[in-house]
mmCIF file of C-alpha atoms in Angstrom:
data_model
loop_
_atom_site.group_PDB
_atom_site.id
_atom_site.type_symbol
_atom_site.label_atom_id
_atom_site.label_comp_id
_atom_site.label_asym_id
_atom_site.label_seq_id
_atom_site.Cartn_x
_atom_site.Cartn_y
_atom_site.Cartn_z
ATOM 1 C CA MET A 1119 80.822 116.780 96.727
ATOM 2 C CA LYS A 1120 84.400 115.589 96.683
ATOM 3 C CA VAL A 1121 85.273 112.461 98.734
ATOM 4 C CA HIS A 1122 88.657 112.531 100.896
ATOM 5 C CA HIS A 1123 90.728 109.653 101.681
ATOM 6 C CA THR A 1124 89.557 110.326 105.297
ATOM 7 C CA LEU A 1125 86.162 108.840 104.774
ATOM 8 C CA ILE A 1126 85.406 106.189 106.901
ATOM 9 C CA CYS A 1127 83.737 103.104 105.515
ATOM 10 C CA PHE A 1128 83.022 99.810 107.396
ATOM 11 C CA PHE A 1129 80.095 97.322 107.353
ATOM 12 C CA PHE A 1130 79.658 93.711 108.061
ATOM 13 C CA LEU A 1131 79.412 91.386 105.055
ATOM 14 C CA SER A 1132 79.118 87.572 105.090
ATOM 15 C CA LEU A 1133 81.612 85.821 103.131
ATOM 16 C CA GLN A 1134 80.675 83.622 100.350
ATOM 17 C CA ASP A 1135 82.539 80.471 99.133
ATOM 18 C CA GLY A 1136 85.634 80.580 96.943
ATOM 19 C CA ASN A 1137 87.621 83.396 98.691
ATOM 20 C CA PRO A 1138 91.177 81.485 99.591
ATOM 21 C CA GLU A 1139 92.022 84.391 102.201
ATOM 22 C CA VAL A 1140 88.974 84.041 104.467
ATOM 23 C CA THR A 1141 86.473 81.679 105.924
ATOM 24 C CA LYS A 1142 82.343 81.459 106.051
ATOM 25 C CA ALA A 1143 82.731 82.443 109.951
ATOM 26 C CA GLN A 1144 84.625 85.461 109.266
ATOM 27 C CA ILE A 1145 83.242 89.035 108.548
ATOM 28 C CA LEU A 1146 84.706 91.400 105.841
ATOM 29 C CA HIS A 1147 85.352 94.930 106.375
ATOM 30 C CA TYR A 1148 86.818 97.541 104.050
ATOM 31 C CA GLY A 1149 88.563 100.955 104.509
ATOM 32 C CA VAL A 1150 90.529 103.300 102.590
ATOM 33 C CA ILE A 1151 94.055 104.452 103.144
ATOM 34 C CA GLY A 1152 94.524 107.369 105.556
ATOM 35 C CA GLY A 1153 90.902 106.719 106.750
ATOM 36 C CA ASN A 1154 89.582 105.311 110.105
ATOM 37 C CA PHE A 1155 88.125 101.854 110.793
ATOM 38 C CA LYS A 1156 85.580 100.977 113.447
ATOM 39 C CA ALA A 1157 83.080 98.016 113.710
ATOM 40 C CA GLY A 1158 81.103 96.816 116.697
ATOM 41 C CA PHE A 1159 80.700 93.283 117.723
ATOM 42 C CA THR A 1160 77.809 91.934 119.763
ATOM 43 C CA PHE A 1161 78.520 89.153 122.317
ATOM 44 C CA ASN A 1162 75.719 87.111 124.134
ATOM 45 C CA SER A 1163 76.688 87.513 127.374
ATOM 46 C CA PRO A 1164 79.108 90.200 129.288
ATOM 47 C CA GLY A 1165 82.374 89.836 130.119
ATOM 48 C CA THR A 1166 85.446 91.378 131.976
ATOM 49 C CA TRP A 1167 88.251 90.606 129.634
ATOM 50 C CA LYS A 1168 88.328 92.481 126.241
ATOM 51 C CA MET A 1169 90.909 91.505 123.424
ATOM 52 C CA PHE A 1170 91.762 92.882 120.250
ATOM 53 C CA CYS A 1171 94.324 90.849 118.074
ATOM 54 C CA ARG A 1172 95.865 90.471 114.637
ATOM 55 C CA GLU A 1173 95.280 87.003 113.314
ATOM 56 C CA GLN A 1174 95.795 84.670 116.521
ATOM 57 C CA CYS A 1175 95.813 86.223 120.218
ATOM 58 C CA GLU A 1176 99.378 85.179 121.065
ATOM 59 C CA GLY A 1177 102.457 87.149 121.653
ATOM 60 C CA GLU A 1178 102.765 90.442 119.903
ATOM 61 C CA ASN A 1179 99.645 89.845 117.756
ATOM 62 C CA ILE A 1180 97.641 90.895 120.927
ATOM 63 C CA LEU A 1181 96.904 94.587 120.199
ATOM 64 C CA ILE A 1182 94.777 95.203 123.098
ATOM 65 C CA LYS A 1183 94.319 93.187 126.421
ATOM 66 C CA THR A 1184 92.395 94.852 128.907
ATOM 67 C CA THR A 1185 89.619 94.685 131.833
ATOM 68 C CA ASP A 1186 88.710 98.297 131.382
ATOM 69 C CA VAL A 1187 85.662 99.678 129.097
ATOM 70 C CA ARG A 1188 87.855 101.764 127.215
ATOM 71 C CA ALA A 1189 91.545 101.281 126.019
ATOM 72 C CA GLN A 1190 93.937 102.542 123.333
ATOM 73 C CA THR A 1191 97.246 101.481 122.286
ATOM 74 C CA GLY A 1192 98.647 103.437 119.500
ATOM 75 C CA ARG A 1193 96.598 103.587 116.435
ATOM 76 C CA TYR A 1194 94.257 100.878 117.893
ATOM 77 C CA SER A 1195 91.588 101.393 120.345
ATOM 78 C CA ILE A 1196 88.438 99.408 122.096
ATOM 79 C CA GLU A 1197 85.369 100.436 123.743
ATOM 80 C CA TYR A 1198 82.730 98.217 125.679
ATOM 81 C CA GLU A 1199 79.043 98.953 126.343
ATOM 82 C CA ASN A 1200 75.992 96.682 126.653
ATOM 83 C CA ASN A 1201 77.434 93.521 125.411
ATOM 84 C CA VAL A 1202 78.888 95.380 122.088
ATOM 85 C CA LEU A 1203 82.687 95.550 121.972
ATOM 86 C CA SER A 1204 83.625 98.252 119.332
ATOM 87 C CA VAL A 1205 87.321 98.074 117.917
ATOM 88 C CA SER A 1206 88.737 101.061 115.911
ATOM 89 C CA ILE A 1207 92.012 101.530 113.858
ATOM 90 C CA SER A 1208 92.923 104.824 113.248
ATOM 91 C CA LYS A 1209 94.855 106.270 109.840
ATOM 92 C CA LEU A 1210 94.527 102.981 108.002
ATOM 93 C CA THR A 1211 97.706 101.933 106.051
ATOM 94 C CA GLU A 1212 98.009 99.277 103.390
ATOM 95 C CA SER A 1213 99.635 96.802 105.915
ATOM 96 C CA ASP A 1214 96.304 96.846 107.836
ATOM 97 C CA SER A 1215 94.846 94.728 105.738
ATOM 98 C CA GLY A 1216 94.465 91.145 106.970
ATOM 99 C CA GLN A 1217 92.683 88.727 109.790
ATOM 100 C CA TYR A 1218 91.567 90.203 112.989
ATOM 101 C CA ARG A 1219 89.481 88.915 116.147
ATOM 102 C CA CYS A 1220 87.935 90.424 118.957
ATOM 103 C CA GLY A 1221 86.916 88.330 122.405
ATOM 104 C CA LEU A 1222 84.865 89.124 125.337
ATOM 105 C CA GLY A 1223 84.809 86.888 128.222
ATOM 106 C CA GLY A 1224 85.207 86.219 131.721
ATOM 107 C CA SER A 1225 88.721 85.243 131.713
ATOM 108 C CA SER A 1226 91.470 86.067 128.674
ATOM 109 C CA SER A 1227 91.938 82.263 128.101
ATOM 110 C CA SER A 1228 88.222 81.311 127.810
ATOM 111 C CA ALA A 1229 87.190 84.485 125.849
ATOM 112 C CA PRO A 1230 85.125 83.532 122.564
ATOM 113 C CA PHE A 1231 86.315 85.329 119.615
ATOM 114 C CA THR A 1232 84.811 86.817 116.690
ATOM 115 C CA PRO A 1233 87.047 86.722 113.536
ATOM 116 C CA PHE A 1234 86.980 89.321 110.708
ATOM 117 C CA VAL A 1235 89.061 90.605 107.771
ATOM 118 C CA ILE A 1236 89.725 93.940 106.801
ATOM 119 C CA PHE A 1237 90.647 94.912 103.192
ATOM 120 C CA VAL A 1238 92.122 98.433 102.895
ATOM 121 C CA ALA A 1239 91.567 100.066 99.668
ATOM 122 C CA GLU A 1240 95.068 101.308 98.170
ATOM 123 C CA ALA A 1241 93.542 104.288 96.244
ATOM 124 C CA LEU A 1242 90.311 106.159 96.156
ATOM 125 C CA LEU A 1243 89.049 106.888 92.475
ATOM 126 C CA ASP A 1244 86.539 109.623 93.070
ATOM 127 C CA GLY A 1245 86.367 110.896 89.345
ATOM 128 C CA ASN A 1246 88.469 114.154 90.215
ATOM 129 C CA ASP A 1247 91.657 112.554 88.971
ATOM 130 C CA ASP A 1248 93.464 113.895 85.574
ATOM 131 C CA PRO A 1249 91.863 111.555 83.035
ATOM 132 C CA ALA A 1250 95.343 111.841 81.147
ATOM 133 C CA GLN A 1251 96.888 110.260 84.563
ATOM 134 C CA LEU A 1252 95.474 106.754 84.756
ATOM 135 C CA LYS A 1253 95.996 105.400 88.209
ATOM 136 C CA ARG A 1254 98.510 102.471 88.074
ATOM 137 C CA PHE A 1255 99.518 99.819 90.397
ATOM 138 C CA ASN A 1256 102.452 97.615 90.533
ATOM 139 C CA LYS A 1257 101.886 94.224 92.369
ATOM 140 C CA GLU A 1258 103.687 91.377 93.062
ATOM 141 C CA THR A 1259 102.431 87.728 92.370
ATOM 142 C CA GLY A 1260 100.526 86.219 95.243
ATOM 143 C CA SER A 1261 99.473 89.667 96.703
ATOM 144 C CA SER A 1262 96.201 91.408 96.442
ATOM 145 C CA LEU A 1263 94.632 94.630 95.399
ATOM 146 C CA THR A 1264 91.615 96.471 96.678
ATOM 147 C CA VAL A 1265 90.357 99.864 95.032
ATOM 148 C CA ALA A 1266 87.724 101.798 96.248
ATOM 149 C CA CYS A 1267 85.629 103.816 93.554
ATOM 150 C CA TYR A 1268 83.378 106.578 94.570
ATOM 151 C CA PHE A 1269 80.339 107.379 92.649
ATOM 152 C CA LYS A 1270 78.149 110.612 93.207
ATOM 153 C CA GLN A 1271 74.869 109.248 91.923
ATOM 154 C CA ALA A 1272 73.248 106.020 93.152
ATOM 155 C CA GLY A 1273 72.994 102.823 90.880
ATOM 156 C CA ASN A 1274 71.549 99.337 91.382
ATOM 157 C CA ARG A 1275 73.778 97.562 88.979
ATOM 158 C CA LYS A 1276 77.489 97.177 89.913
ATOM 159 C CA MET A 1277 80.178 95.844 87.731
ATOM 160 C CA PHE A 1278 83.709 94.944 87.643
ATOM 161 C CA CYS A 1279 85.321 94.482 84.392
ATOM 162 C CA ARG A 1280 88.739 93.729 82.544
ATOM 163 C CA GLY A 1281 88.674 96.746 80.375
ATOM 164 C CA GLU A 1282 85.405 97.354 78.751
ATOM 165 C CA CYS A 1283 82.548 96.121 80.445
ATOM 166 C CA GLY A 1284 81.059 93.502 77.787
ATOM 167 C CA GLY A 1285 81.068 89.734 77.384
ATOM 168 C CA GLU A 1286 83.577 87.845 78.867
ATOM 169 C CA LYS A 1287 85.380 90.673 80.238
ATOM 170 C CA ILE A 1288 82.745 91.475 82.784
ATOM 171 C CA LEU A 1289 84.245 89.935 86.059
ATOM 172 C CA VAL A 1290 81.638 90.512 88.347
ATOM 173 C CA ASP A 1291 77.956 91.778 87.512
ATOM 174 C CA THR A 1292 75.346 92.148 90.476
ATOM 175 C CA GLU A 1293 72.570 94.162 91.781
ATOM 176 C CA HIS A 1294 73.067 92.923 95.203
ATOM 177 C CA LEU A 1295 75.140 94.851 97.649
ATOM 178 C CA SER A 1296 78.052 92.527 97.647
ATOM 179 C CA ALA A 1297 79.027 89.695 94.976
ATOM 180 C CA GLN A 1298 82.001 87.460 94.566
ATOM 181 C CA ARG A 1299 83.496 85.331 91.519
ATOM 182 C CA ASP A 1300 86.594 83.485 91.892
ATOM 183 C CA ARG A 1301 89.268 85.713 92.933
ATOM 184 C CA TYR A 1302 87.100 89.043 92.178
ATOM 185 C CA ASN A 1303 85.152 90.741 94.974
ATOM 186 C CA ILE A 1304 82.952 93.729 95.153
ATOM 187 C CA ARG A 1305 81.139 95.419 97.696
ATOM 188 C CA TYR A 1306 78.972 98.652 97.776
ATOM 189 C CA VAL A 1307 78.654 100.921 100.722
ATOM 190 C CA SER A 1308 77.307 104.308 100.383
ATOM 191 C CA GLY A 1309 78.537 105.395 97.142
ATOM 192 C CA LEU A 1310 81.721 103.443 97.413
ATOM 193 C CA LEU A 1311 82.100 100.430 95.336
ATOM 194 C CA TYR A 1312 85.165 98.253 96.543
ATOM 195 C CA VAL A 1313 86.566 96.057 93.916
ATOM 196 C CA SER A 1314 89.217 93.431 95.260
ATOM 197 C CA ILE A 1315 91.395 90.905 93.524
ATOM 198 C CA THR A 1316 93.206 88.227 95.486
ATOM 199 C CA GLN A 1317 96.125 85.962 94.522
ATOM 200 C CA LEU A 1318 97.453 87.984 91.627
ATOM 201 C CA THR A 1319 99.304 86.480 88.811
ATOM 202 C CA LYS A 1320 101.081 88.015 85.935
ATOM 203 C CA SER A 1321 98.349 87.471 83.792
ATOM 204 C CA ASP A 1322 96.265 89.636 85.880
ATOM 205 C CA SER A 1323 98.337 92.745 84.262
ATOM 206 C CA GLY A 1324 96.208 95.137 82.226
ATOM 207 C CA PRO A 1325 93.342 97.735 82.316
ATOM 208 C CA TYR A 1326 90.236 97.420 84.784
ATOM 209 C CA ARG A 1327 86.998 99.226 85.149
ATOM 210 C CA CYS A 1328 84.368 99.517 88.266
ATOM 211 C CA LEU A 1329 81.053 100.837 87.035
ATOM 212 C CA LEU A 1330 78.125 101.771 88.659
ATOM 213 C CA SER A 1331 74.806 101.969 86.540
ATOM 214 C CA GLY A 1332 71.270 103.602 87.582
ATOM 215 C CA SER A 1333 68.075 103.618 85.727
ATOM 216 C CA SER A 1334 69.075 106.713 83.861
ATOM 217 C CA SER A 1335 72.726 106.937 83.496
ATOM 218 C CA SER A 1336 76.085 105.259 84.407
ATOM 219 C CA SER A 1337 79.614 106.182 85.577
ATOM 220 C CA SER A 1338 82.819 104.137 85.644
ATOM 221 C CA ARG A 1339 86.310 104.512 87.127
ATOM 222 C CA GLU A 1340 89.408 103.111 85.635
ATOM 223 C CA PHE A 1341 92.740 101.902 86.620
ATOM 224 C CA GLU A 1342 95.549 99.629 85.552
ATOM 225 C CA VAL A 1343 97.532 96.805 87.270
ATOM 226 C CA THR A 1344 101.014 95.733 86.508
ATOM 227 C CA VAL A 1345 101.907 92.238 87.992
ATOM 228 C CA THR A 1346 105.570 91.014 88.326
ATOM 229 C CA ASP A 1347 107.352 88.071 89.919
ATOM 230 C CA ALA A 1348 108.194 88.412 93.532
ATOM 231 C CA ALA A 1349 111.795 89.349 94.103
ATOM 232 C CA GLY A 1350 113.932 86.336 94.519
ATOM 233 C CA PRO A 1351 116.944 85.940 97.007
ATOM 234 C CA SER A 1352 119.898 88.011 96.510
ATOM 235 C CA ALA A 1353 122.812 86.780 94.662
ATOM 236 C CA THR A 1354 125.049 87.172 97.695
ATOM 237 C CA THR A 1355 122.670 85.014 100.176
ATOM 238 C CA THR A 1356 123.883 81.601 101.337
ATOM 239 C CA GLY A 1357 124.027 78.864 98.557
ATOM 240 C CA SER A 1358 125.349 81.254 95.976
ATOM 241 C CA SER A 1359 128.023 79.813 93.617
ATOM 242 C CA THR A 1360 131.427 80.816 94.358
ATOM 243 C CA PRO A 1361 134.735 79.606 92.670
ATOM 244 C CA SER A 1362 137.207 77.518 94.946
ATOM 245 C CA LEU A 1363 140.086 75.223 94.437
ATOM 246 C CA THR A 1364 139.423 71.634 94.038
ATOM 247 C CA TRP A 1365 141.557 68.482 95.002
ATOM 248 C CA THR A 1366 141.763 65.514 92.400
ATOM 249 C CA GLY A 1367 144.948 63.811 93.010
ATOM 250 C CA SER A 1368 147.450 66.676 91.799
ATOM 251 C CA THR A 1369 147.985 70.095 93.449
ATOM 252 C CA GLU A 1370 146.087 73.097 91.676
ATOM 253 C CA GLN A 1371 147.277 76.267 92.488
ATOM 254 C CA PRO A 1372 145.918 79.841 91.984
ATOM 255 C CA GLU A 1373 147.072 81.709 89.025
ATOM 256 C CA GLY A 1374 149.725 83.938 90.856
ATOM 257 C CA ALA A 1375 151.188 80.754 92.395
ATOM 258 C CA ALA A 1376 151.579 79.278 88.975
ATOM 259 C CA SER A 1377 153.435 81.936 87.680
ATOM 260 C CA GLY A 1378 155.934 82.358 90.733
ATOM 261 C CA THR A 1379 156.684 78.582 90.074
ATOM 262 C CA SER A 1380 157.598 78.968 86.541
ATOM 263 C CA ILE A 1381 159.970 81.831 87.500
ATOM 264 C CA SER A 1382 161.579 79.725 90.211
ATOM 265 C CA VAL A 1383 162.196 76.875 87.663
ATOM 266 C CA LEU A 1384 163.658 79.329 85.125
ATOM 267 C CA LEU A 1385 165.972 80.689 87.523
ATOM 268 C CA TYR A 1386 167.077 77.120 88.508
ATOM 269 C CA VAL A 1387 167.887 76.048 84.894
ATOM 270 C CA ILE A 1388 170.116 79.237 84.409
ATOM 271 C CA ILE A 1389 172.011 78.833 87.573
ATOM 272 C CA SER A 1390 172.429 74.973 86.674
ATOM 273 C CA LEU A 1391 173.961 75.969 83.341
ATOM 274 C CA LEU A 1392 176.474 78.687 84.722
ATOM 275 C CA ILE A 1393 177.656 76.188 87.200
ATOM 276 C CA ILE A 1394 178.096 73.422 83.973
ATOM 277 C CA ILE A 1395 180.117 76.155 82.246
ATOM 278 C CA ILE A 1396 182.281 77.201 84.929
ATOM 279 C CA LEU A 1397 183.325 73.681 85.918
ATOM 280 C CA SER A 1398 183.867 72.943 82.123
ATOM 281 C CA SER A 1399 186.069 75.969 81.893
ATOM 282 C CA LEU A 1400 187.756 75.078 85.190
ATOM 283 C CA ALA A 1401 188.435 71.669 83.743
ATOM 284 C CA VAL A 1402 189.800 72.781 80.275
ATOM 285 C CA LEU A 1403 192.203 75.295 82.524
ATOM 286 C CA ILE A 1404 193.503 72.394 84.331
ATOM 287 C CA ILE A 1405 194.160 70.064 81.626
ATOM 288 C CA CYS A 1406 196.127 72.866 79.933
ATOM 289 C CA ILE A 1407 198.069 73.402 82.816
ATOM 290 C CA LYS A 1408 198.941 69.979 83.340
ATOM 291 C CA ARG A 1409 199.996 69.627 79.288
ATOM 292 C CA LYS A 1410 202.443 72.549 79.807
ATOM 293 C CA SER A 1411 203.919 71.127 82.987
ATOM 294 C CA ASN A 1412 204.577 67.697 81.507
ATOM 295 C CA ARG A 1413 206.197 68.683 78.450
ATOM 296 C CA GLY A 1414 209.639 67.201 78.208
ATOM 297 C CA LEU A 1415 208.567 64.212 80.241
ATOM 298 C CA ARG A 1416 208.647 60.490 78.372
ATOM 299 C CA THR A 1417 205.933 59.446 76.224
ATOM 300 C CA ARG A 1418 204.905 57.075 78.628
ATOM 301 C CA GLY A 1419 204.161 59.801 81.162
ATOM 302 C CA ASN A 1420 202.567 61.762 78.719
ATOM 303 C CA SER A 1421 200.214 58.981 77.841
ATOM 304 C CA GLU A 1422 199.522 58.180 81.373
ATOM 305 C CA GLY A 1423 199.016 62.067 82.225
ATOM 306 C CA THR A 1424 196.583 62.287 79.026
ATOM 307 C CA ASN A 1425 194.638 59.507 80.266
ATOM 308 C CA MET A 1426 194.266 60.810 83.615
ATOM 309 C CA GLU A 1427 193.201 64.348 82.323
ATOM 310 C CA VAL A 1428 190.636 62.679 80.078
ATOM 311 C CA THR A 1429 189.420 60.613 83.010
ATOM 312 C CA PHE A 1430 189.226 63.761 85.314
ATOM 313 C CA PHE A 1431 187.375 65.394 82.436
ATOM 314 C CA LEU A 1432 185.108 62.848 82.292
ATOM 315 C CA PHE A 1433 184.353 62.857 86.083
ATOM 316 C CA VAL A 1434 183.750 66.457 86.123
ATOM 317 C CA SER A 1435 181.431 66.368 83.140
ATOM 318 C CA SER A 1436 179.423 63.396 84.558
ATOM 319 C CA HIS A 1437 178.891 65.052 88.179
ATOM 320 C CA CYS A 1438 177.696 68.364 86.532
#
């Protein structure tokens, strides 16, 4: 008989010490992606208000809050009869894994709550998969993984192993319906053996096996896990390094501005040289004209004219 993903699996399980995600007061339930979850909770006294919440019963975490005996909101529904409050979630997804609580009381503020946890298996291994296509899971550090292994035959011994089931590679080994060791948890319900790993680390990467053994036979299901670091913040987020100008007593300019300054200085030098050349040529021309005009004058006059020309030339030169 082939088991489909619409199989509904849910049972109560008192938690043991060591699970960092739940407490002793909570109840653990399992489900399969695509399937439906339903559980009933008995209260000591009747009540008018019925509540079904995700984590704390505040704000958007309140899934259903009603005085009716039946109510539904999206995939969530509740039903009340004879002090038993049943809660349901249809078409389970991986994100449905987490902590929940339901309450029943005379008022919404004083209703006593029963906390519980749902683990949704990310895959159902029923033995009909292609043996050449090993089921692989890619997870991030700090996350959890739950896999449901279906076995057609019954068995007393349940094992969860790291690769081959032998020696130190056996993570959990029990003949009870449930067992837990450190971060590893198994639960057996009607042919389904749920295996879970919480708070995954990179060292958890590798092959795994869930095994069910009976008096005359045993069967196993294999899968592989790859754990990588959680994605870091994007390089474009606030705090990323961005080049900028600094001021340390002198003005620093961008590369384009520096090029423009060099060109300006070069033009200034060229223009200055042209002015000097023009003024020098003009001075020489004046000197030549005066020399021609003063021919025939007395030697003294020539001497004085020459001294004036030299003085003029030096004056022009010094101011250029």
